[in-house]
mmCIF file of C-alpha atoms in Angstrom:
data_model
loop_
_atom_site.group_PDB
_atom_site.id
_atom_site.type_symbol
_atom_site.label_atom_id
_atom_site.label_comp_id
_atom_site.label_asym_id
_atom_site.label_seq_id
_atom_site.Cartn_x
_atom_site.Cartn_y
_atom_site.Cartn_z
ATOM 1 C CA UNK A 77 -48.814 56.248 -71.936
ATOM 2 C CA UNK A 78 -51.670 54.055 -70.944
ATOM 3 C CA UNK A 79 -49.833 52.096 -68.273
ATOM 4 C CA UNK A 80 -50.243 48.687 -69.734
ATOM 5 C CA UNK A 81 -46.872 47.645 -71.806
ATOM 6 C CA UNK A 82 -46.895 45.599 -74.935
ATOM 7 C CA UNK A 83 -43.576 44.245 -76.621
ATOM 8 C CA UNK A 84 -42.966 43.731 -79.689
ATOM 9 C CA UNK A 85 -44.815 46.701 -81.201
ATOM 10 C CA UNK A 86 -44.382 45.120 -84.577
ATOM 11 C CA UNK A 87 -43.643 41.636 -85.545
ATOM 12 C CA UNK A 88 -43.440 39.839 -88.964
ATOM 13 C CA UNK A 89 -42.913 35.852 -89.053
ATOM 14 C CA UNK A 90 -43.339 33.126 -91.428
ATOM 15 C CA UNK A 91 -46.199 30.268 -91.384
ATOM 16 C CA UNK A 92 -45.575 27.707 -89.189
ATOM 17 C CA UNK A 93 -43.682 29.531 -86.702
ATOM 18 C CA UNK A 94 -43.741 30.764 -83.007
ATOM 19 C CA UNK A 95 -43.986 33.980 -81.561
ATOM 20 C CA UNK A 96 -44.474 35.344 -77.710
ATOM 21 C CA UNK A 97 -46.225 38.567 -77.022
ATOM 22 C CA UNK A 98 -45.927 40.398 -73.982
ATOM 23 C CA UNK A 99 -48.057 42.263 -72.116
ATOM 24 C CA UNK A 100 -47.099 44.190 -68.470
ATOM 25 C CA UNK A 101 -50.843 45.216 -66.519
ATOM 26 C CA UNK A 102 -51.314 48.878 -64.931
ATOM 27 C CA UNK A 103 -49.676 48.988 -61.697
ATOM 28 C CA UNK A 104 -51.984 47.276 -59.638
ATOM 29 C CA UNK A 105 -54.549 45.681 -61.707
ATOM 30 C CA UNK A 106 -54.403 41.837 -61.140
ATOM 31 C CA UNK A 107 -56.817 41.025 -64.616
ATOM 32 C CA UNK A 108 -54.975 40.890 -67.940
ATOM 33 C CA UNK A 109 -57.581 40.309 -70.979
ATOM 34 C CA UNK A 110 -56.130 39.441 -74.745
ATOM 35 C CA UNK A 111 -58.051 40.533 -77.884
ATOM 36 C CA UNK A 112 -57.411 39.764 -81.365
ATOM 37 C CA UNK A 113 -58.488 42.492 -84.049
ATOM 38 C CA UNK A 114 -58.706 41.713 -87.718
ATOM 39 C CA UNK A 115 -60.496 43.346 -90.321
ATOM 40 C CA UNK A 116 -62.832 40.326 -91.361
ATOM 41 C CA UNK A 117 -63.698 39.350 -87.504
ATOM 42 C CA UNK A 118 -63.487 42.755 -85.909
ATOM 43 C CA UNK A 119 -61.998 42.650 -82.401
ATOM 44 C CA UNK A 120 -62.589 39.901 -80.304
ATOM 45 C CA UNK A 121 -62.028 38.388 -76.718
ATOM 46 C CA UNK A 122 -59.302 35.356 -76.200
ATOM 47 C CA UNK A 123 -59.000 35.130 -73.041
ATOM 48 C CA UNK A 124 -58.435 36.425 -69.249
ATOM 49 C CA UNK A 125 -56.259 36.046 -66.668
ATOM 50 C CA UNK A 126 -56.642 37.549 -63.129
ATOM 51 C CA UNK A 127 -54.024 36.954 -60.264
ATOM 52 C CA UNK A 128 -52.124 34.214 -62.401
ATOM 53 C CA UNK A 129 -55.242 31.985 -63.251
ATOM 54 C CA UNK A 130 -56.757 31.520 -66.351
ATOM 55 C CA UNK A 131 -60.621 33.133 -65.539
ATOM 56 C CA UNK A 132 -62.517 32.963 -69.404
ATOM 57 C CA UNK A 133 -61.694 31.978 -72.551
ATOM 58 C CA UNK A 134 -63.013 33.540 -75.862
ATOM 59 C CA UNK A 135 -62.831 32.630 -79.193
ATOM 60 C CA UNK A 136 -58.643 31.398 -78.875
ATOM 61 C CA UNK A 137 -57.601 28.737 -81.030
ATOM 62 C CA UNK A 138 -56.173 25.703 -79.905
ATOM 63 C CA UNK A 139 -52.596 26.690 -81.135
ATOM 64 C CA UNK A 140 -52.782 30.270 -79.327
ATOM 65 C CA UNK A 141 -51.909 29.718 -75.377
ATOM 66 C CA UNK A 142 -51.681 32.257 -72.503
ATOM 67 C CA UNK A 143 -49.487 32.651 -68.747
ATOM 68 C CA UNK A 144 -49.571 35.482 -66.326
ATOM 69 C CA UNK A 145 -46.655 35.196 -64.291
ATOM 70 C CA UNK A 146 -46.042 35.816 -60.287
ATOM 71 C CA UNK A 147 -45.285 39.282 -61.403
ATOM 72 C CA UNK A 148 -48.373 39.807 -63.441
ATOM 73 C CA UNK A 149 -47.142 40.318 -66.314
ATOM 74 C CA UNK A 150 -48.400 38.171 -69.410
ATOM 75 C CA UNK A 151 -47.691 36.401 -72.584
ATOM 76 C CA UNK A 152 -49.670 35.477 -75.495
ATOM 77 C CA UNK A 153 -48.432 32.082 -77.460
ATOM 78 C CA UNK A 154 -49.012 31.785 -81.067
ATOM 79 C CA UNK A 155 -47.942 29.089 -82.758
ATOM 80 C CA UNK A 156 -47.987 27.121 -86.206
ATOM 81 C CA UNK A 157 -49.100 30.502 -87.583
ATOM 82 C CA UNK A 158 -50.985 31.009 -90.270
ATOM 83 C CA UNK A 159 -51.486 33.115 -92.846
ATOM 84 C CA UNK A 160 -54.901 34.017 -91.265
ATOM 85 C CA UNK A 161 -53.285 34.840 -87.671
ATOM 86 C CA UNK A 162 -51.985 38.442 -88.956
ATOM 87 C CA UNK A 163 -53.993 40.916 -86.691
ATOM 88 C CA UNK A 164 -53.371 43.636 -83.951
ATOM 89 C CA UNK A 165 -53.197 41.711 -80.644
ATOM 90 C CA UNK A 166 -54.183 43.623 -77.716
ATOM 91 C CA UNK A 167 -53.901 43.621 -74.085
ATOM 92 C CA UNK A 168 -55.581 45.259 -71.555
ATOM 93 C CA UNK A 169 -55.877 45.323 -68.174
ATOM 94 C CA UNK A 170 -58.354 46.344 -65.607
ATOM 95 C CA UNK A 171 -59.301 46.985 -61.792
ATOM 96 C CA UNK A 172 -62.830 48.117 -61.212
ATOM 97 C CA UNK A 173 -65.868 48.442 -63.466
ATOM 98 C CA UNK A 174 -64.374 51.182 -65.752
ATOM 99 C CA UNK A 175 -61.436 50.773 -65.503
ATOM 100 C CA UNK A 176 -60.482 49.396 -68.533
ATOM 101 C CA UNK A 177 -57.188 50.041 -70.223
ATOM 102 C CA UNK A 178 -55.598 49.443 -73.360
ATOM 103 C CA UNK A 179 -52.172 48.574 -74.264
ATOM 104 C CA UNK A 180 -50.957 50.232 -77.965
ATOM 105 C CA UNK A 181 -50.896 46.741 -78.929
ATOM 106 C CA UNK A 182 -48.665 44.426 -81.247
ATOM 107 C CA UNK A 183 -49.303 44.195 -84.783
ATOM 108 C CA UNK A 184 -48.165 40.729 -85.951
ATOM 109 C CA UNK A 185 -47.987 39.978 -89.969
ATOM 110 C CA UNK A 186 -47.584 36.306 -90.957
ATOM 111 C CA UNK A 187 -45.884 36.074 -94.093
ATOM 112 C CA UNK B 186 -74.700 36.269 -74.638
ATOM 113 C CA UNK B 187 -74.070 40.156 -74.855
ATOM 114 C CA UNK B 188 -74.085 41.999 -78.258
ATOM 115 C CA UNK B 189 -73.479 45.406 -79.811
ATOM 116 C CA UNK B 190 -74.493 46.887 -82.259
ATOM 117 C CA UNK B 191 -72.995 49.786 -84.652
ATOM 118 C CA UNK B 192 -75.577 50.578 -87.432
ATOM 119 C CA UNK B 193 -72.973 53.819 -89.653
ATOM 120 C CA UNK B 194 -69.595 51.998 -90.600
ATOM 121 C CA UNK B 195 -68.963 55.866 -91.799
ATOM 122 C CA UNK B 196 -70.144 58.753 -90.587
ATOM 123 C CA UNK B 197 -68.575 62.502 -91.790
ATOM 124 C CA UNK B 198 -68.693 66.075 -89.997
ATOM 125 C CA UNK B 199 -67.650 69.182 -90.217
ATOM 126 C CA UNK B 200 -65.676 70.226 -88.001
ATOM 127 C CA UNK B 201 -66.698 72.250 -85.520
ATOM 128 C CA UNK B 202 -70.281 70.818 -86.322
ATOM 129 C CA UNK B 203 -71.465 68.169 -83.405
ATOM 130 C CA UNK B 204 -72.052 64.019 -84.245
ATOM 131 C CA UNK B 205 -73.815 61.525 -82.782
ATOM 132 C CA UNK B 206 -72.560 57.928 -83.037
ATOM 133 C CA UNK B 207 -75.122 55.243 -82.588
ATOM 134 C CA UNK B 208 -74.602 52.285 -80.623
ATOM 135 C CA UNK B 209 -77.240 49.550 -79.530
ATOM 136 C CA UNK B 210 -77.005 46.753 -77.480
ATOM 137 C CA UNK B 211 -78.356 43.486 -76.306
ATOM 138 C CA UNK B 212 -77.676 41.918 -72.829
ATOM 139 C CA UNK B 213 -79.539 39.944 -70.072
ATOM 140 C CA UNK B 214 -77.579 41.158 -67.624
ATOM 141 C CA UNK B 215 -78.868 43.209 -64.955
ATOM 142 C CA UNK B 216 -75.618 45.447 -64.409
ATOM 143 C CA UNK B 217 -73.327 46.283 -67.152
ATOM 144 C CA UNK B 218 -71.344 49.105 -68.303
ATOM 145 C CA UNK B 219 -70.873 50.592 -71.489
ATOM 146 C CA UNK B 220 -67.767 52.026 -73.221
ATOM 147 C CA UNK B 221 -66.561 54.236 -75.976
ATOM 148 C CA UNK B 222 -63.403 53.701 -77.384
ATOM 149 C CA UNK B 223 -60.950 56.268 -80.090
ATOM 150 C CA UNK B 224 -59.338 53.911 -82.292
ATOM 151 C CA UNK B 225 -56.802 56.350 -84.455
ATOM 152 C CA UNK B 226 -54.949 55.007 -87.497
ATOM 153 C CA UNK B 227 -51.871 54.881 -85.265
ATOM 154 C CA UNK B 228 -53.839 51.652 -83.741
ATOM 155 C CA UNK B 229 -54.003 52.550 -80.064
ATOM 156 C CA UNK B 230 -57.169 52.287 -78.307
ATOM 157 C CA UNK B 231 -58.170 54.870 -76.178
ATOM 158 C CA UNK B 232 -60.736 55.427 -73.756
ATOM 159 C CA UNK B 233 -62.985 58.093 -73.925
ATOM 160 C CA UNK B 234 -66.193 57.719 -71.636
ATOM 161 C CA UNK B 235 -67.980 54.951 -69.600
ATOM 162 C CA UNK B 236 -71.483 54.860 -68.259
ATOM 163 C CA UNK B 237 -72.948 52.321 -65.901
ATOM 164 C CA UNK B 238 -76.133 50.850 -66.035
ATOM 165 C CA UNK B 239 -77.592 52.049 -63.121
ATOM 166 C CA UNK B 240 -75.872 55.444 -63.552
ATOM 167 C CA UNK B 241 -78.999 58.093 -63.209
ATOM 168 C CA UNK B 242 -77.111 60.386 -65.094
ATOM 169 C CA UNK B 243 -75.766 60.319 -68.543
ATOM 170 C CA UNK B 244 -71.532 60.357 -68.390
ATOM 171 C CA UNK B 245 -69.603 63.426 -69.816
ATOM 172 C CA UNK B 246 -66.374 63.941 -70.287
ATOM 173 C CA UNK B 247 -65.065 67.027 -71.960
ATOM 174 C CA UNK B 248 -66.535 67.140 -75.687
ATOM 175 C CA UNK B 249 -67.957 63.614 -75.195
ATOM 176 C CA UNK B 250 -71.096 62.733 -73.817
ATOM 177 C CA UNK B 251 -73.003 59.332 -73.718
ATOM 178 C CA UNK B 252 -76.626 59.343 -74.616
ATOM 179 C CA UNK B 253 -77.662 57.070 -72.341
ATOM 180 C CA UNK B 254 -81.663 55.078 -72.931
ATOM 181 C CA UNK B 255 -82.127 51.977 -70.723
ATOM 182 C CA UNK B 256 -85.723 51.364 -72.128
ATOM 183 C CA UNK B 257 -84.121 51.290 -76.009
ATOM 184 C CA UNK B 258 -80.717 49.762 -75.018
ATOM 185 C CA UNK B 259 -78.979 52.321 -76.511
ATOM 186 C CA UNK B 260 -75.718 54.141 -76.012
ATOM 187 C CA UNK B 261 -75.106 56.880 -78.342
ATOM 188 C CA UNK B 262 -71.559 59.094 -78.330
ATOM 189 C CA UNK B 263 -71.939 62.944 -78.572
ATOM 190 C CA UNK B 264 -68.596 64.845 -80.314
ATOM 191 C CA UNK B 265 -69.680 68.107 -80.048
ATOM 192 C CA UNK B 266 -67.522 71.017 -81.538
ATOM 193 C CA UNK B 267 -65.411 67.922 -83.504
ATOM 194 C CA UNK B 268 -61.881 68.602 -84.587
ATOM 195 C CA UNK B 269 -60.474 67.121 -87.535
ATOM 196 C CA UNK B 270 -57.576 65.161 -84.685
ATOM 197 C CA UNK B 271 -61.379 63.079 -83.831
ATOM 198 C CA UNK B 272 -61.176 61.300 -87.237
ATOM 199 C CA UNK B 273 -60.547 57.896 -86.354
ATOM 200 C CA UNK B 274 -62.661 54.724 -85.898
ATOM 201 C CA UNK B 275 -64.691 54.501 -82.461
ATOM 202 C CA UNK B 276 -66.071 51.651 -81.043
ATOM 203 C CA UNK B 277 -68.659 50.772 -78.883
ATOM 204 C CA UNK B 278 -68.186 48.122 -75.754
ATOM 205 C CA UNK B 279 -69.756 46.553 -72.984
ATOM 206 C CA UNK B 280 -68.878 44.384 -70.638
ATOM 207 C CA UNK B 281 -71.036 42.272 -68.125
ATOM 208 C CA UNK B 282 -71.266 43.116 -64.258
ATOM 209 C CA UNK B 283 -71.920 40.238 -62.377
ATOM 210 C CA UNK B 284 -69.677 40.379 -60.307
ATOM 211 C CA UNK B 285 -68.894 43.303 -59.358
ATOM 212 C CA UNK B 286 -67.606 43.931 -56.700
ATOM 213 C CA UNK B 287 -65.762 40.968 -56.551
ATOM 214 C CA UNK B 288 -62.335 39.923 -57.935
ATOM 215 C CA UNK B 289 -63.754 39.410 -61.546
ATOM 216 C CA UNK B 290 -64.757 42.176 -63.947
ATOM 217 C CA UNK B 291 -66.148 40.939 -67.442
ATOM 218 C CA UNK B 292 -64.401 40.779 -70.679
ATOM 219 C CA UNK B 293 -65.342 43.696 -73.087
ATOM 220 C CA UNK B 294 -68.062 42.687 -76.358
ATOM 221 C CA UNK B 295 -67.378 45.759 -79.312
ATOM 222 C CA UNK B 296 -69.404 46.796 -82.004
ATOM 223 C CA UNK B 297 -67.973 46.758 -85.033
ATOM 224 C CA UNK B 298 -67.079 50.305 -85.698
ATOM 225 C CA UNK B 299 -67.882 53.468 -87.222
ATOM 226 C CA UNK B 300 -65.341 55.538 -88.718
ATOM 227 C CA UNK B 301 -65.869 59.295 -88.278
ATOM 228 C CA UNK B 302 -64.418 61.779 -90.813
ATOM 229 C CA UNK B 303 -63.882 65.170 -89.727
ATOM 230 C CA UNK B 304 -63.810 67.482 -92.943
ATOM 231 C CA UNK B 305 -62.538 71.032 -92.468
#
């Protein structure tokens, strides 16, 4: 167990829906970073969060949206998905240079 | 901008045989570090060794090691005595240092892979 919580583990949906991912941080880290991995464009950044405010922003659609909450925990927003939105969405979080950790991610196929 | 480079999308061994993984990279930052990541076909990513730029020594950890060349920008992963459990896809990171030190620690820029097959 790396520390950092995702939920759902799997998730299948239909175009043009919603879905919420969740991410819970290593106790103590305060940054939260999304990445989207897909076979054509590899795994790439969408977007950090430290302490509950948005810090950078990666290559995230307009339709994909982020929080971190008071507690630190974090969702990722997806919505009018497509059929080019199935990927493994990660989460990590982190609290000094190397420390960089790795949620098991959620693997989300739009149908 | 950052950017990695992974030149072997595949790469085999025999086990008990060592591997090198290459990874180059491109940055104009002054301080950076530089990660390997195990990515199994389970999905999970998981850490295996860091090295920071101005680290004089290159980073072990167990069977790993990080072939670390400043001048060359590159960032090679040593498997030595490889098990067939190491067959998986690694990947090669980095992330920006700026400010470190500070309450903001760079997002992570990967390679695109090389997937290691461990033949018995």
């Amino acid at each position: 167990d790396s520390g950092v919580t995702q939920t759902p583990k799997h998730l299948i949906t239909a175009t043009g829906q919603r879905v919420t991912l969740r991410c819970s941080p290593r106790s103590g880290d305060l940054s939260v970073y999304w990445y989207q991995q897909s076979l054509d464009q590899g795994l790439q950044f969408l977007i950090q969060y430290y302490n509950g405010e948005e810090r950078a922003k990666g290559n995230i659609l307009e339709r994909f949206s982020a929080q971190q909450f008071p507690d630190l925990h974090s969702e990722l927003n997806l919505s009018s998905l497509e059929l080019g939105d199935s990927a493994l969405y990660f989460c990590a979080s982190s609290r000094s240079a190397h420390g960089y950790t790795f949620g098991s991610g959620t693997r989300l196929t739009v149908v | 901008a950052q950017k990695i480079t992974q030149t072997q999308p595949g790469m085999f061994v025999q086990e008990k045989e060592a591997v090198t993984l290459d990874c180059t990279y491109d940055t104009s930052d002054q301080s950076y570090g530089l990660f390997w990541y195990k990515q199994p076909s389970s999905g999970e990513m998981i850490f295996l060794i860091y090295q920071g730029s101005y680290d004089e020594q290159n980073a072990t950890e167990g069977r790993y090691s990080l072939n670390f060349q400043k001048a060359r920008k590159s960032a090679n992963l040593v498997i030595s005595a490889s098990q067939l459990g190491d067959s998986a896809m690694y990947f090669c990171a980095m992330r920006g240092l700026a400010n470190a030190g500070g309450t903001s620690y760079g997002k992570l820029t990967f390679g695109q892979g090389t997937i290691l097959t461990v033949h018995p």
